[in-house]
XYZ file of C-alpha atoms in Angstrom:
499
model
C -92.259 -104.573 176.995
C -91.940 -107.358 179.521
C -89.141 -108.807 177.395
C -87.386 -105.414 177.609
C -87.752 -105.193 181.357
C -86.514 -108.778 181.790
C -83.422 -107.866 179.670
C -82.684 -104.795 181.723
C -83.012 -106.722 185.104
C -80.923 -109.463 183.684
C -78.154 -107.053 182.702
C -78.270 -105.317 186.079
C -77.971 -108.685 187.803
C -75.016 -109.644 185.540
C -73.331 -106.371 186.415
C -73.917 -106.800 190.042
C -72.551 -110.323 190.011
C -69.553 -109.085 188.213
C -68.843 -106.131 190.492
C -69.191 -108.378 193.597
C -66.691 -110.917 192.293
C -64.190 -108.429 190.840
C -62.206 -107.973 194.037
C -61.763 -111.774 194.653
C -60.700 -112.330 190.988
C -58.077 -109.427 191.331
C -57.004 -110.900 194.643
C -56.429 -114.316 193.036
C -54.630 -112.718 190.180
C -52.553 -110.269 192.301
C -50.939 -111.679 195.430
C -50.446 -109.234 198.165
C -46.756 -109.253 197.787
C -46.926 -108.918 193.939
C -44.347 -106.341 192.978
C -46.632 -104.191 190.795
C -49.860 -104.599 192.708
C -50.192 -101.085 193.772
C -49.452 -99.609 190.239
C -51.755 -102.167 188.694
C -54.688 -101.153 191.193
C -54.091 -97.325 190.628
C -54.140 -97.893 186.850
C -57.309 -99.591 186.972
C -58.813 -96.897 189.306
C -57.742 -94.126 186.964
C -59.240 -96.008 183.980
C -55.985 -96.591 182.059
C -56.477 -100.485 182.315
C -59.509 -102.467 182.347
C -59.877 -105.917 183.770
C -59.951 -109.023 181.514
C -63.214 -110.725 180.842
C -62.887 -113.132 183.812
C -62.334 -110.173 186.171
C -58.567 -110.668 186.488
C -55.817 -108.381 185.475
C -53.988 -110.631 183.219
C -50.660 -110.718 184.800
C -47.873 -111.813 182.303
C -50.102 -111.261 179.255
C -48.255 -109.378 176.622
C -49.549 -106.026 175.464
C -50.310 -105.715 171.752
C -49.542 -102.754 169.686
C -53.103 -101.934 169.475
C -53.550 -102.096 173.165
C -50.616 -99.910 173.702
C -52.120 -97.192 171.272
C -55.360 -97.427 173.320
C -53.514 -97.106 176.714
C -51.713 -93.999 175.568
C -54.876 -92.444 174.305
C -56.516 -93.094 177.779
C -53.533 -91.655 179.644
C -53.419 -88.419 177.638
C -57.183 -87.997 177.416
C -57.213 -88.328 173.604
C -60.713 -89.438 172.549
C -60.688 -92.125 169.841
C -62.047 -91.189 166.564
C -65.615 -92.389 165.968
C -66.297 -93.495 163.447
C -62.798 -94.542 162.565
C -61.232 -94.224 159.140
C -58.897 -96.643 157.379
C -55.470 -95.404 158.233
C -53.525 -98.724 158.082
C -54.532 -101.614 155.778
C -54.447 -104.029 158.592
C -56.535 -101.911 160.996
C -60.173 -102.706 160.054
C -62.633 -99.735 160.791
C -64.843 -101.822 162.904
C -61.987 -103.187 165.222
C -62.233 -102.108 168.728
C -59.017 -100.307 168.527
C -59.422 -98.655 165.171
C -60.243 -95.212 166.648
C -57.397 -95.352 169.100
C -54.908 -96.238 166.405
C -56.143 -93.370 164.282
C -56.016 -90.860 167.215
C -52.580 -92.010 168.146
C -51.446 -91.586 164.542
C -52.997 -87.979 164.385
C -51.542 -86.947 167.674
C -47.971 -88.245 166.554
C -47.631 -91.039 168.933
C -47.756 -93.556 166.060
C -45.486 -93.015 163.026
C -47.053 -93.266 159.629
C -44.239 -95.564 158.383
C -45.459 -98.225 155.804
C -49.021 -99.359 155.213
C -49.389 -101.685 158.151
C -49.557 -101.246 161.914
C -49.442 -104.855 162.977
C -52.165 -104.257 165.746
C -52.041 -107.792 167.145
C -48.238 -108.118 167.600
C -46.857 -107.860 170.955
C -45.355 -104.419 171.457
C -41.574 -104.509 172.150
C -39.868 -102.403 174.793
C -38.309 -100.461 171.999
C -41.441 -99.709 170.311
C -43.154 -98.636 173.479
C -40.290 -96.333 174.162
C -40.816 -94.739 170.766
C -44.594 -94.386 171.256
C -44.123 -92.755 174.660
C -41.603 -90.180 173.537
C -43.594 -89.340 170.438
C -46.755 -88.975 172.644
C -44.886 -86.635 174.844
C -44.019 -84.457 171.977
C -40.177 -85.156 172.200
C -39.631 -87.101 168.884
C -38.120 -84.086 167.260
C -35.011 -84.227 169.318
C -34.807 -87.976 169.727
C -31.986 -87.808 167.115
C -29.940 -85.368 169.241
C -30.485 -87.522 172.221
C -28.408 -90.239 170.480
C -25.413 -88.013 171.288
C -25.880 -88.681 174.852
C -23.787 -91.483 176.535
C -25.108 -94.928 175.481
C -26.143 -96.835 178.675
C -27.026 -100.160 177.115
C -24.769 -101.828 174.554
C -27.631 -103.944 173.321
C -29.532 -100.961 171.636
C -29.017 -101.206 167.934
C -31.907 -98.842 166.851
C -33.905 -95.902 168.176
C -31.217 -95.147 170.563
C -32.371 -91.586 170.993
C -35.930 -92.690 172.101
C -34.596 -95.276 174.499
C -32.237 -92.715 176.015
C -35.016 -90.270 176.591
C -37.448 -92.716 178.365
C -34.417 -93.940 180.448
C -33.178 -90.506 181.198
C -36.803 -89.422 182.237
C -37.005 -92.358 184.551
C -39.877 -93.964 182.759
C -38.314 -97.196 181.833
C -35.446 -99.161 183.348
C -32.909 -101.581 182.008
C -33.681 -105.125 182.479
C -30.228 -105.439 183.885
C -27.550 -103.029 184.704
C -26.110 -103.422 181.220
C -28.980 -104.562 179.048
C -32.236 -102.772 177.905
C -33.628 -105.800 175.922
C -35.269 -103.626 173.359
C -36.976 -106.604 171.571
C -38.525 -108.066 174.591
C -42.260 -107.775 174.837
C -44.035 -105.549 177.347
C -46.442 -107.325 179.885
C -49.455 -105.697 181.236
C -48.021 -105.233 184.720
C -44.823 -103.727 183.166
C -47.099 -101.296 181.135
C -48.971 -100.269 184.326
C -45.676 -99.451 186.141
C -44.551 -97.226 183.294
C -47.808 -95.440 183.047
C -47.896 -94.740 186.844
C -44.349 -93.400 186.733
C -45.511 -91.068 184.015
C -48.720 -90.259 185.930
C -46.822 -89.417 189.202
C -44.461 -87.012 187.353
C -47.042 -85.258 185.104
C -50.257 -85.354 187.186
C -49.033 -85.198 190.808
C -45.923 -83.023 190.784
C -46.512 -79.356 191.126
C -43.400 -77.118 190.558
C -43.165 -73.941 192.628
C -42.304 -70.496 191.207
C -39.771 -67.917 191.843
C -38.816 -64.755 189.976
C -36.388 -61.822 189.473
C -37.610 -58.191 189.461
C -35.790 -54.936 188.600
C -38.670 -52.454 188.782
C -42.162 -52.278 190.356
C -43.716 -51.276 186.991
C -46.243 -53.934 185.783
C -45.422 -56.018 188.779
C -47.743 -59.008 188.881
C -49.309 -60.443 192.208
C -46.321 -62.206 194.037
C -48.728 -64.353 196.072
C -47.658 -68.056 195.777
C -44.068 -67.423 194.679
C -41.546 -69.394 196.635
C -39.058 -66.459 196.500
C -38.661 -63.140 194.850
C -35.114 -61.921 193.998
C -34.740 -58.096 193.864
C -32.083 -56.727 191.532
C -31.105 -53.667 193.811
C -27.533 -54.017 192.942
C -25.110 -55.124 190.375
C -21.546 -56.504 190.822
C -18.829 -54.342 189.774
C -14.872 -54.481 190.176
C -12.423 -51.897 191.342
C -9.663 -53.828 192.662
C -12.217 -55.739 194.842
C -15.801 -56.804 194.122
C -18.349 -54.243 195.125
C -21.975 -53.481 194.768
C -23.355 -50.699 192.644
C -27.098 -49.706 192.901
C -29.062 -51.088 189.986
C -32.482 -49.725 191.290
C -33.402 -46.520 193.062
C -33.468 -47.213 196.859
C -37.093 -46.303 197.042
C -38.034 -48.513 194.120
C -36.253 -51.438 195.833
C -38.050 -50.735 199.083
C -41.445 -50.830 197.239
C -40.523 -54.208 195.683
C -39.582 -55.706 198.871
C -43.003 -54.405 200.438
C -44.862 -55.951 197.516
C -43.165 -59.292 198.293
C -43.680 -59.080 202.211
C -47.487 -58.326 201.531
C -47.690 -61.562 199.466
C -45.849 -63.411 202.154
C -42.983 -63.952 199.786
C -39.336 -64.269 200.934
C -37.109 -61.535 199.403
C -33.638 -62.259 198.141
C -31.036 -59.840 197.165
C -30.261 -60.601 193.478
C -26.649 -59.688 192.343
C -25.432 -60.422 188.916
C -21.991 -60.250 187.410
C -19.671 -61.704 184.964
C -16.140 -63.352 185.058
C -14.529 -59.824 184.725
C -16.168 -58.734 188.073
C -15.422 -61.889 189.834
C -11.845 -62.967 189.785
C -9.573 -65.689 191.285
C -8.991 -64.890 195.056
C -12.374 -62.854 195.323
C -14.454 -65.420 197.096
C -14.119 -64.117 200.547
C -14.434 -60.494 199.649
C -17.546 -61.195 197.414
C -19.230 -63.176 200.194
C -18.418 -60.428 202.717
C -19.886 -57.514 200.623
C -23.059 -59.565 199.901
C -23.587 -60.674 203.588
C -23.122 -57.015 204.619
C -25.882 -55.851 202.237
C -28.265 -58.679 203.399
C -27.744 -57.768 206.997
C -28.075 -53.975 206.521
C -31.270 -54.193 204.479
C -32.794 -57.309 206.114
C -33.090 -59.566 203.055
C -34.162 -63.127 203.507
C -31.255 -64.458 201.466
C -29.042 -63.958 198.390
C -29.528 -64.945 194.744
C -26.140 -64.928 193.040
C -25.595 -65.061 189.392
C -22.100 -65.081 187.900
C -22.016 -65.746 184.100
C -19.264 -66.449 181.856
C -17.204 -68.614 184.002
C -15.038 -71.096 181.936
C -11.966 -72.294 183.932
C -11.306 -74.505 186.884
C -9.817 -71.659 189.007
C -13.081 -69.860 188.533
C -15.223 -72.880 189.389
C -13.436 -73.322 192.455
C -13.692 -69.661 193.428
C -17.474 -69.625 192.952
C -17.829 -72.712 194.963
C -15.768 -71.248 197.703
C -17.951 -68.128 197.723
C -20.998 -70.239 197.904
C -19.782 -72.073 200.878
C -18.983 -68.769 202.743
C -22.486 -67.378 201.793
C -24.107 -70.588 203.064
C -22.262 -70.312 206.440
C -22.962 -66.585 206.745
C -26.555 -66.814 205.870
C -27.397 -69.479 208.447
C -31.163 -70.261 207.904
C -31.482 -67.652 205.006
C -32.060 -68.771 201.535
C -29.264 -69.203 198.986
C -30.050 -69.353 195.302
C -27.071 -69.766 192.857
C -27.497 -69.373 189.051
C -25.274 -71.490 186.652
C -24.998 -71.533 182.971
C -26.058 -75.180 181.738
C -24.046 -77.305 179.455
C -25.244 -77.166 175.801
C -25.700 -79.626 172.852
C -22.864 -77.664 170.917
C -20.424 -78.777 173.621
C -20.216 -75.602 175.856
C -19.348 -76.865 179.277
C -19.163 -73.804 181.514
C -16.949 -73.536 184.640
C -19.375 -74.513 187.350
C -19.091 -77.337 189.888
C -22.846 -78.242 189.603
C -22.602 -81.030 192.094
C -21.067 -78.903 194.738
C -23.302 -75.904 194.095
C -26.341 -78.234 194.218
C -25.250 -79.400 197.708
C -24.647 -75.823 199.025
C -27.529 -73.912 197.614
C -31.269 -74.156 198.329
C -31.812 -73.824 194.668
C -29.474 -74.181 191.743
C -30.962 -72.081 188.859
C -30.105 -73.435 185.519
C -29.909 -70.808 182.750
C -30.231 -72.549 179.337
C -28.526 -71.360 176.170
C -30.592 -69.547 173.537
C -28.658 -70.250 170.346
C -29.141 -68.144 167.194
C -29.149 -69.803 163.693
C -30.231 -68.699 160.164
C -32.798 -71.003 158.492
C -33.392 -69.581 155.005
C -34.702 -66.016 155.488
C -35.581 -66.648 159.104
C -33.339 -65.891 162.011
C -34.160 -68.523 164.625
C -33.503 -67.233 168.079
C -35.674 -69.294 170.439
C -35.723 -68.500 174.161
C -34.313 -71.571 176.029
C -35.385 -74.122 173.356
C -36.880 -77.249 174.549
C -34.188 -79.486 173.048
C -31.476 -77.442 174.931
C -33.476 -77.585 178.119
C -33.768 -81.408 177.633
C -30.131 -81.742 177.228
C -29.246 -79.539 180.197
C -31.431 -81.429 182.638
C -30.130 -84.663 181.218
C -26.546 -83.595 182.103
C -27.775 -82.857 185.657
C -29.282 -86.241 186.129
C -26.928 -87.936 188.863
C -25.069 -84.726 189.678
C -27.718 -82.624 191.281
C -30.720 -83.488 193.231
C -33.632 -82.522 190.905
C -35.580 -81.327 193.891
C -33.109 -78.480 194.261
C -33.149 -77.518 190.538
C -34.842 -74.536 189.148
C -35.175 -73.674 185.368
C -34.692 -70.033 184.470
C -37.410 -68.646 182.163
C -36.726 -65.507 180.211
C -39.815 -63.320 179.978
C -38.665 -60.838 177.464
C -38.694 -61.191 173.701
C -35.775 -61.101 171.313
C -36.247 -58.944 168.165
C -34.127 -59.613 164.992
C -34.126 -57.588 161.816
C -32.166 -55.256 159.737
C -29.688 -53.577 162.050
C -31.482 -55.228 164.976
C -29.798 -58.095 166.661
C -31.369 -59.522 169.806
C -33.046 -56.353 171.062
C -35.062 -57.229 174.097
C -38.756 -56.520 174.113
C -41.083 -56.414 177.124
C -44.245 -58.224 177.476
C -46.251 -54.895 176.835
C -44.279 -54.372 173.638
C -44.945 -57.929 172.339
C -48.586 -57.489 173.084
C -48.687 -54.268 171.202
C -47.129 -56.014 168.251
C -49.592 -58.897 168.450
C -52.519 -56.418 168.461
C -51.296 -54.942 165.141
C -53.252 -56.520 162.283
C -50.155 -56.729 160.057
C -48.342 -58.975 162.703
C -48.306 -62.701 162.022
C -47.896 -65.041 165.003
C -46.417 -68.517 164.787
C -45.334 -71.291 167.162
C -42.228 -73.511 166.538
C -42.970 -77.139 167.734
C -39.304 -77.958 167.350
C -38.205 -75.168 169.848
C -41.299 -75.036 171.806
C -41.187 -71.197 171.231
C -43.483 -68.536 169.843
C -42.390 -65.976 167.382
C -43.958 -63.219 165.464
C -43.300 -61.368 162.309
C -44.170 -57.748 162.257
C -42.847 -54.116 162.193
C -41.069 -52.546 165.313
C -39.462 -49.026 165.025
C -40.488 -48.847 161.390
C -38.369 -52.015 160.834
C -39.627 -55.551 159.867
C -38.657 -57.873 162.693
C -38.923 -61.327 163.929
C -39.605 -61.481 167.646
C -38.949 -64.826 169.603
C -40.815 -65.083 172.925
C -42.342 -67.609 175.372
C -45.990 -67.742 175.570
C -48.517 -69.921 177.659
C -47.937 -72.991 175.351
C -44.157 -72.636 175.695
C -44.435 -72.390 179.538
C -46.655 -75.391 179.625
C -44.134 -77.525 177.626
C -41.235 -76.545 179.839
C -43.422 -77.325 182.926
C -44.116 -80.754 181.536
C -40.398 -81.337 180.803
C -39.406 -80.071 184.400
C -42.058 -82.362 185.978
C -40.705 -85.445 184.087
C -37.082 -84.710 185.389
C -38.679 -83.985 188.801
C -37.546 -80.345 188.720
C -39.416 -78.461 191.444
C -39.284 -74.885 190.418
C -39.444 -72.344 187.423
C -37.668 -68.997 188.023
C -38.898 -66.197 185.842
C -36.279 -63.576 184.748
C -37.612 -59.975 184.426
C -40.836 -60.943 186.208
C -42.020 -57.232 185.999
C -41.653 -57.194 182.116
C -43.674 -60.537 181.490
C -46.410 -61.265 179.249
C -49.541 -61.618 181.450
C -50.038 -64.920 179.500
C -46.745 -66.196 180.743
C -47.378 -65.461 184.503
C -50.811 -67.058 184.097
C -49.373 -70.217 182.606
C -47.002 -70.909 185.526
C -47.844 -73.921 187.701
């Protein structure tokens, strides 16, 4: 017993000595002016990095592949497998990193290529980029990312992965023209990368806005940055004009609900290229400003779709400038169709609209394709969203961007092509015991197979998991808002999942 007590006291004394000397060791290892000191200290405070056995951080020491797997597990909160299984022939089950390597493999951060992992080799910048992208869940569209403009000519492999980490601002080049993919990653460099990711994913909190066209099933609007009310639609009769889209009493009720929640109300007006023609900028701005003034809205949400030409682009920009001047301190939201992977480049001056508007709301394409017997029609698939945000980098201040989220489902079947389904209808289908629900990791979109109106259908829709994935991607790009279309028709799960 005495020996046990002596051992405990001895351990306690050693711990006290180590804790008392740790700041001095760190100070010696990290000068006050060291470029990564703040990130290193935060990494250690958060438990991503541990001190070396001598109490120092280990500046300049290269991170091994095993250490990188452990760092990624700590960052994402993945618990290492205990006891570990033999997943690579060169990773002993009793190695300190065995559980982390196995967990990283099972989570998809590590690829199961070959029979060895090479745990004690220094991880290269290229391999760390691959691990990070796979850990974030974006490995599926790394191949598509290769289509983006190459930034660094020294990249010979894994270009898509490197394009993603660079585009997300997680890793920089070593010079303006080199990425140095085969260079090892040091502990301080890894700390900086992890803290960049931490700041985006853990500290950023996007706001929310929404569009409503009825007061039926309207959720609590508390906490929304703005609510746009579709009281009118844009029509054309020689000049642009507004036609009621809601009953006046219902629009008033919607505005009252927003006021009660302390949320600004915007006049949402949508139209297409037919209703908005060359030479209409001044007339459109005038009719919108008149409606805002007459009904005391807090601003305008203008959505013109289908623009493809330079004259149309200039006309919309001119209208936005006139609205900005006429609204004064009022809010101005402009929706614009985003560029797509397939090469669609709509007629919007994103840079100019981003300067003029308080929010530039990107509407991402929802393509339709046939895969075997399945009609794939995901809502704003994640790969399209990634591409759209990548194209905005350097054009528009990310803090002004908002991502449009479609709340309704899209039904496909015999004679049914893209029929919209409300949240209530989706919930009803999901409650049917004959319905089968699925989730596509490629698109980050839910879908179900069931029967609607006596017809077998596939319905694509966004659920809570899909919203979480879009929120994460938006945070990584520093996007500060999600905007929900048909807020009054949403699945409750979708609203609950908003940040």
